[in-house]
PDB file of C-alpha atoms in Angstrom:
ATOM      1  CA  MET A   1      -0.004  -0.003   0.000  1.00  0.00           C
ATOM      2  CA  PHE A   2       2.753   2.483   0.946  1.00  0.00           C
ATOM      3  CA  SER A   3       5.812   2.745  -1.257  1.00  0.00           C
ATOM      4  CA  PHE A   4       9.252   2.202   0.246  1.00  0.00           C
ATOM      5  CA  ALA A   5       9.842   5.953   0.266  1.00  0.00           C
ATOM      6  CA  GLU A   6       6.530   6.630   2.033  1.00  0.00           C
ATOM      7  CA  ARG A   7       7.333   3.989   4.654  1.00  0.00           C
ATOM      8  CA  LEU A   8      10.781   5.537   5.182  1.00  0.00           C
ATOM      9  CA  ILE A   9       9.224   8.993   5.639  1.00  0.00           C
ATOM     10  CA  LEU A  10       6.714   7.643   8.137  1.00  0.00           C
ATOM     11  CA  PHE A  11       9.417   5.764  10.001  1.00  0.00           C
ATOM     12  CA  ASN A  12      11.462   8.949  10.317  1.00  0.00           C
ATOM     13  CA  GLN A  13       8.455  10.976  11.405  1.00  0.00           C
ATOM     14  CA  TYR A  14       7.728   8.471  14.184  1.00  0.00           C
ATOM     15  CA  GLU A  15      11.379   8.772  15.242  1.00  0.00           C
ATOM     16  CA  ILE A  16      10.930  12.538  15.537  1.00  0.00           C
ATOM     17  CA  LEU A  17       7.645  12.105  17.430  1.00  0.00           C
ATOM     18  CA  LYS A  18       9.380   9.802  19.901  1.00  0.00           C
ATOM     19  CA  LYS A  19      11.785  12.635  20.731  1.00  0.00           C
ATOM     20  CA  LEU A  20       9.113  15.318  20.841  1.00  0.00           C
ATOM     21  CA  ASP A  21       6.663  13.307  22.923  1.00  0.00           C
ATOM     22  CA  PRO A  22       8.607  10.823  25.076  1.00  0.00           C
ATOM     23  CA  ASP A  23       5.445   9.797  26.967  1.00  0.00           C
ATOM     24  CA  LYS A  24       4.185   8.171  23.765  1.00  0.00           C
ATOM     25  CA  SER A  25       7.527   6.777  22.709  1.00  0.00           C
ATOM     26  CA  SER A  26       6.434   3.118  22.955  1.00  0.00           C
ATOM     27  CA  LEU A  27       3.336   3.801  20.790  1.00  0.00           C
ATOM     28  CA  TYR A  28       5.486   5.532  18.140  1.00  0.00           C
ATOM     29  CA  GLY A  29       7.988   2.670  18.345  1.00  0.00           C
ATOM     30  CA  ARG A  30       5.183   0.133  17.570  1.00  0.00           C
ATOM     31  CA  HIS A  31       4.033   2.335  14.694  1.00  0.00           C
ATOM     32  CA  GLN A  32       7.613   2.402  13.405  1.00  0.00           C
ATOM     33  CA  GLU A  33       7.800  -1.357  13.453  1.00  0.00           C
ATOM     34  CA  VAL A  34       4.504  -1.707  11.577  1.00  0.00           C
ATOM     35  CA  VAL A  35       5.763   0.732   8.904  1.00  0.00           C
ATOM     36  CA  GLU A  36       9.262  -0.721   8.773  1.00  0.00           C
ATOM     37  CA  ARG A  37       8.064  -4.292   8.312  1.00  0.00           C
ATOM     38  CA  GLY A  38       5.253  -3.313   5.950  1.00  0.00           C
ATOM     39  CA  PHE A  39       2.473  -4.923   7.955  1.00  0.00           C
ATOM     40  CA  GLU A  40      -0.350  -3.606   5.812  1.00  0.00           C
ATOM     41  CA  ASP A  41      -3.054  -5.276   7.856  1.00  0.00           C
ATOM     42  CA  LEU A  42      -1.950  -3.105  10.838  1.00  0.00           C
ATOM     43  CA  TYR A  43      -1.806   0.206   8.969  1.00  0.00           C
ATOM     44  CA  GLN A  44      -5.196   1.167  10.403  1.00  0.00           C
ATOM     45  CA  GLU A  45      -3.586   1.193  13.852  1.00  0.00           C
ATOM     46  CA  LEU A  46      -1.488   4.120  12.582  1.00  0.00           C
ATOM     47  CA  GLY A  47      -4.656   6.118  12.171  1.00  0.00           C
ATOM     48  CA  ILE A  48      -4.385   5.991   8.405  1.00  0.00           C
ATOM     49  CA  THR A  49      -7.311   4.807   6.293  1.00  0.00           C
ATOM     50  CA  GLU A  50      -7.386   3.855   2.630  1.00  0.00           C
ATOM     51  CA  GLU A  51     -10.726   5.553   2.172  1.00  0.00           C
ATOM     52  CA  THR A  52     -10.931   9.130   1.068  1.00  0.00           C
ATOM     53  CA  VAL A  53     -13.690  11.736   1.025  1.00  0.00           C
ATOM     54  CA  SER A  54     -14.186  13.149  -2.430  1.00  0.00           C
ATOM     55  CA  ALA A  55     -14.435  16.870  -3.048  1.00  0.00           C
ATOM     56  CA  ALA A  56     -18.000  16.302  -4.266  1.00  0.00           C
ATOM     57  CA  ALA A  57     -19.054  14.588  -1.035  1.00  0.00           C
ATOM     58  CA  ALA A  58     -17.473  17.303   1.062  1.00  0.00           C
ATOM     59  CA  GLN A  59     -19.156  19.993  -1.027  1.00  0.00           C
ATOM     60  CA  GLU A  60     -22.523  18.246  -0.635  1.00  0.00           C
ATOM     61  CA  MET A  61     -22.030  18.172   3.154  1.00  0.00           C
ATOM     62  CA  ASN A  62     -21.057  21.860   3.180  1.00  0.00           C
ATOM     63  CA  ASP A  63     -24.165  22.660   1.092  1.00  0.00           C
ATOM     64  CA  ILE A  64     -26.361  20.753   3.521  1.00  0.00           C
ATOM     65  CA  LEU A  65     -24.895  22.653   6.460  1.00  0.00           C
ATOM     66  CA  ARG A  66     -25.370  25.988   4.671  1.00  0.00           C
ATOM     67  CA  LEU A  67     -29.002  25.034   3.971  1.00  0.00           C
ATOM     68  CA  PHE A  68     -29.700  24.343   7.608  1.00  0.00           C
ATOM     69  CA  ARG A  69     -27.890  27.503   8.701  1.00  0.00           C
ATOM     70  CA  ALA A  70     -30.178  29.470   6.371  1.00  0.00           C
ATOM     71  CA  ILE A  71     -33.218  27.691   7.811  1.00  0.00           C
ATOM     72  CA  ARG A  72     -32.080  28.227  11.416  1.00  0.00           C
ATOM     73  CA  GLY A  73     -31.119  31.846  10.798  1.00  0.00           C
ATOM     74  CA  SER A  74     -34.472  32.592   9.140  1.00  0.00           C
ATOM     75  CA  SER A  75     -36.741  30.536  11.378  1.00  0.00           C
ATOM     76  CA  VAL A  76     -37.366  33.102  14.126  1.00  0.00           C
ATOM     77  CA  ALA A  77     -37.880  36.058  11.789  1.00  0.00           C
ATOM     78  CA  ALA A  78     -40.035  34.013   9.417  1.00  0.00           C
ATOM     79  CA  GLY A  79     -42.179  32.644  12.202  1.00  0.00           C
ATOM     80  CA  ASN A  80     -41.325  29.023  11.378  1.00  0.00           C
ATOM     81  CA  THR A  81     -44.289  26.945  12.543  1.00  0.00           C
ATOM     82  CA  ASN A  82     -42.516  23.619  12.046  1.00  0.00           C
ATOM     83  CA  PRO A  83     -39.237  23.782  14.031  1.00  0.00           C
ATOM     84  CA  ASP A  84     -38.962  20.010  14.521  1.00  0.00           C
ATOM     85  CA  LYS A  85     -39.031  19.234  10.789  1.00  0.00           C
ATOM     86  CA  SER A  86     -36.530  21.989  10.034  1.00  0.00           C
ATOM     87  CA  LYS A  87     -33.968  20.858  12.615  1.00  0.00           C
ATOM     88  CA  PHE A  88     -30.744  19.334  11.308  1.00  0.00           C
ATOM     89  CA  VAL A  89     -30.320  15.869  12.857  1.00  0.00           C
ATOM     90  CA  GLY A  90     -27.059  15.139  11.134  1.00  0.00           C
ATOM     91  CA  PHE A  91     -25.445  11.772  10.510  1.00  0.00           C
ATOM     92  CA  GLY A  92     -24.084   8.945  12.596  1.00  0.00           C
ATOM     93  CA  ALA A  93     -20.278   9.008  13.002  1.00  0.00           C
ATOM     94  CA  ALA A  94     -19.899   5.254  12.497  1.00  0.00           C
ATOM     95  CA  GLN A  95     -21.634   5.171   9.119  1.00  0.00           C
ATOM     96  CA  PRO A  96     -19.614   3.989   6.142  1.00  0.00           C
ATOM     97  CA  HIS A  97     -20.701   6.714   3.719  1.00  0.00           C
ATOM     98  CA  GLU A  98     -18.097   9.387   2.972  1.00  0.00           C
ATOM     99  CA  GLN A  99     -20.478  12.198   3.913  1.00  0.00           C
ATOM    100  CA  PHE A 100     -20.745  10.725   7.378  1.00  0.00           C
ATOM    101  CA  ALA A 101     -16.967  10.702   7.806  1.00  0.00           C
ATOM    102  CA  TYR A 102     -16.848  14.326   6.713  1.00  0.00           C
ATOM    103  CA  ALA A 103     -19.731  15.273   9.006  1.00  0.00           C
ATOM    104  CA  ASP A 104     -17.927  13.597  11.885  1.00  0.00           C
ATOM    105  CA  PHE A 105     -14.785  15.599  11.037  1.00  0.00           C
ATOM    106  CA  LEU A 106     -16.777  18.819  11.088  1.00  0.00           C
ATOM    107  CA  ALA A 107     -18.248  17.911  14.437  1.00  0.00           C
ATOM    108  CA  LYS A 108     -14.958  17.039  16.047  1.00  0.00           C
ATOM    109  CA  ILE A 109     -12.461  19.363  14.445  1.00  0.00           C
ATOM    110  CA  LEU A 110     -14.434  22.395  13.299  1.00  0.00           C
ATOM    111  CA  ASN A 111     -16.759  22.483  16.310  1.00  0.00           C
ATOM    112  CA  PHE A 112     -20.177  21.958  14.690  1.00  0.00           C
ATOM    113  CA  PRO A 113     -21.631  19.693  17.428  1.00  0.00           C
ATOM    114  CA  GLN A 114     -24.885  21.652  17.405  1.00  0.00           C
ATOM    115  CA  GLU A 115     -25.473  20.474  13.867  1.00  0.00           C
ATOM    116  CA  ILE A 116     -24.293  16.861  13.970  1.00  0.00           C
ATOM    117  CA  SER A 117     -26.587  14.414  15.796  1.00  0.00           C
ATOM    118  CA  ARG A 118     -25.009  11.543  17.743  1.00  0.00           C
ATOM    119  CA  SER A 119     -28.376  10.156  18.723  1.00  0.00           C
ATOM    120  CA  ALA A 120     -28.624   6.375  18.695  1.00  0.00           C
ATOM    121  CA  ASP A 121     -31.946   6.543  16.809  1.00  0.00           C
ATOM    122  CA  ASN A 122     -30.512   8.707  14.038  1.00  0.00           C
ATOM    123  CA  GLN A 123     -31.101   7.119  10.602  1.00  0.00           C
ATOM    124  CA  PRO A 124     -28.380   8.651   8.422  1.00  0.00           C
ATOM    125  CA  GLU A 125     -29.191   6.883   5.181  1.00  0.00           C
ATOM    126  CA  ALA A 126     -32.748   8.191   5.239  1.00  0.00           C
ATOM    127  CA  GLN A 127     -31.500  11.604   6.303  1.00  0.00           C
ATOM    128  CA  LEU A 128     -29.096  11.868   3.359  1.00  0.00           C
ATOM    129  CA  ASP A 129     -31.927  11.244   0.894  1.00  0.00           C
ATOM    130  CA  GLN A 130     -34.067  13.833   2.649  1.00  0.00           C
ATOM    131  CA  TYR A 131     -31.205  16.373   2.675  1.00  0.00           C
ATOM    132  CA  ARG A 132     -30.678  15.868  -1.050  1.00  0.00           C
ATOM    133  CA  LYS A 133     -34.372  16.560  -1.681  1.00  0.00           C
ATOM    134  CA  MET A 134     -34.122  19.673   0.422  1.00  0.00           C
ATOM    135  CA  LEU A 135     -31.040  20.861  -1.497  1.00  0.00           C
ATOM    136  CA  ARG A 136     -32.946  20.460  -4.792  1.00  0.00           C
ATOM    137  CA  ARG A 137     -35.792  22.573  -3.368  1.00  0.00           C
ATOM    138  CA  TRP A 138     -33.300  25.139  -2.122  1.00  0.00           C
ATOM    139  CA  ASP A 139     -31.835  25.290  -5.655  1.00  0.00           C
ATOM    140  CA  GLU A 140     -35.350  25.980  -6.918  1.00  0.00           C
ATOM    141  CA  ILE A 141     -35.588  29.114  -4.799  1.00  0.00           C
ATOM    142  CA  GLY A 142     -32.060  30.301  -5.548  1.00  0.00           C
ATOM    143  CA  ARG A 143     -30.284  29.144  -2.372  1.00  0.00           C
ATOM    144  CA  LYS A 144     -31.484  32.222  -0.460  1.00  0.00           C
ATOM    145  CA  ARG A 145     -29.935  32.797   2.939  1.00  0.00           C
ATOM    146  CA  GLU A 146     -32.986  34.720   4.227  1.00  0.00           C
ATOM    147  CA  LEU A 147     -36.103  32.555   3.906  1.00  0.00           C
ATOM    148  CA  THR A 148     -39.763  33.175   4.432  1.00  0.00           C
ATOM    149  CA  ALA A 149     -41.966  30.829   6.429  1.00  0.00           C
ATOM    150  CA  ASP A 150     -43.444  29.515   3.149  1.00  0.00           C
ATOM    151  CA  GLN A 151     -39.982  28.835   1.748  1.00  0.00           C
ATOM    152  CA  ILE A 152     -38.929  27.019   4.934  1.00  0.00           C
ATOM    153  CA  GLU A 153     -42.133  24.951   4.770  1.00  0.00           C
ATOM    154  CA  HIS A 154     -41.360  24.131   1.099  1.00  0.00           C
ATOM    155  CA  LEU A 155     -37.811  23.041   2.018  1.00  0.00           C
ATOM    156  CA  VAL A 156     -38.836  20.733   4.867  1.00  0.00           C
ATOM    157  CA  ALA A 157     -41.974  19.286   3.169  1.00  0.00           C
TER     158      ALA A 157
END
């Protein structure tokens, strides 16, 4: 999976990390051995995954978050009568879909926990289909940031 050069770079980076963070020296030493010996089945222990998130999937997630920000920002002024249907329930972090991985990243790293649901009863596959329908409706009205109550109702219908 990794080329010899990539393995050598990782090995050297773990050597530097051992010096910078002596408390984790044994962990970095194990990671070095995995990389040095090319134990591909243990690469996941390094925190590296083969899967990637495409630019399209990330853009779709960003669009979904923008949509819900517009709804949330307009709800009070528009007199939204359906706040439960217009609430973003997010995705489950353990889901295999690339959007879920990106949503989890946003929640952890970029501090969007108010928009990413970690509820056990969250149904992310159904949510993604619903969000895509909502994005199409948002496109129909020109992706406005300030929405009327009727437009919000149209989006969440």
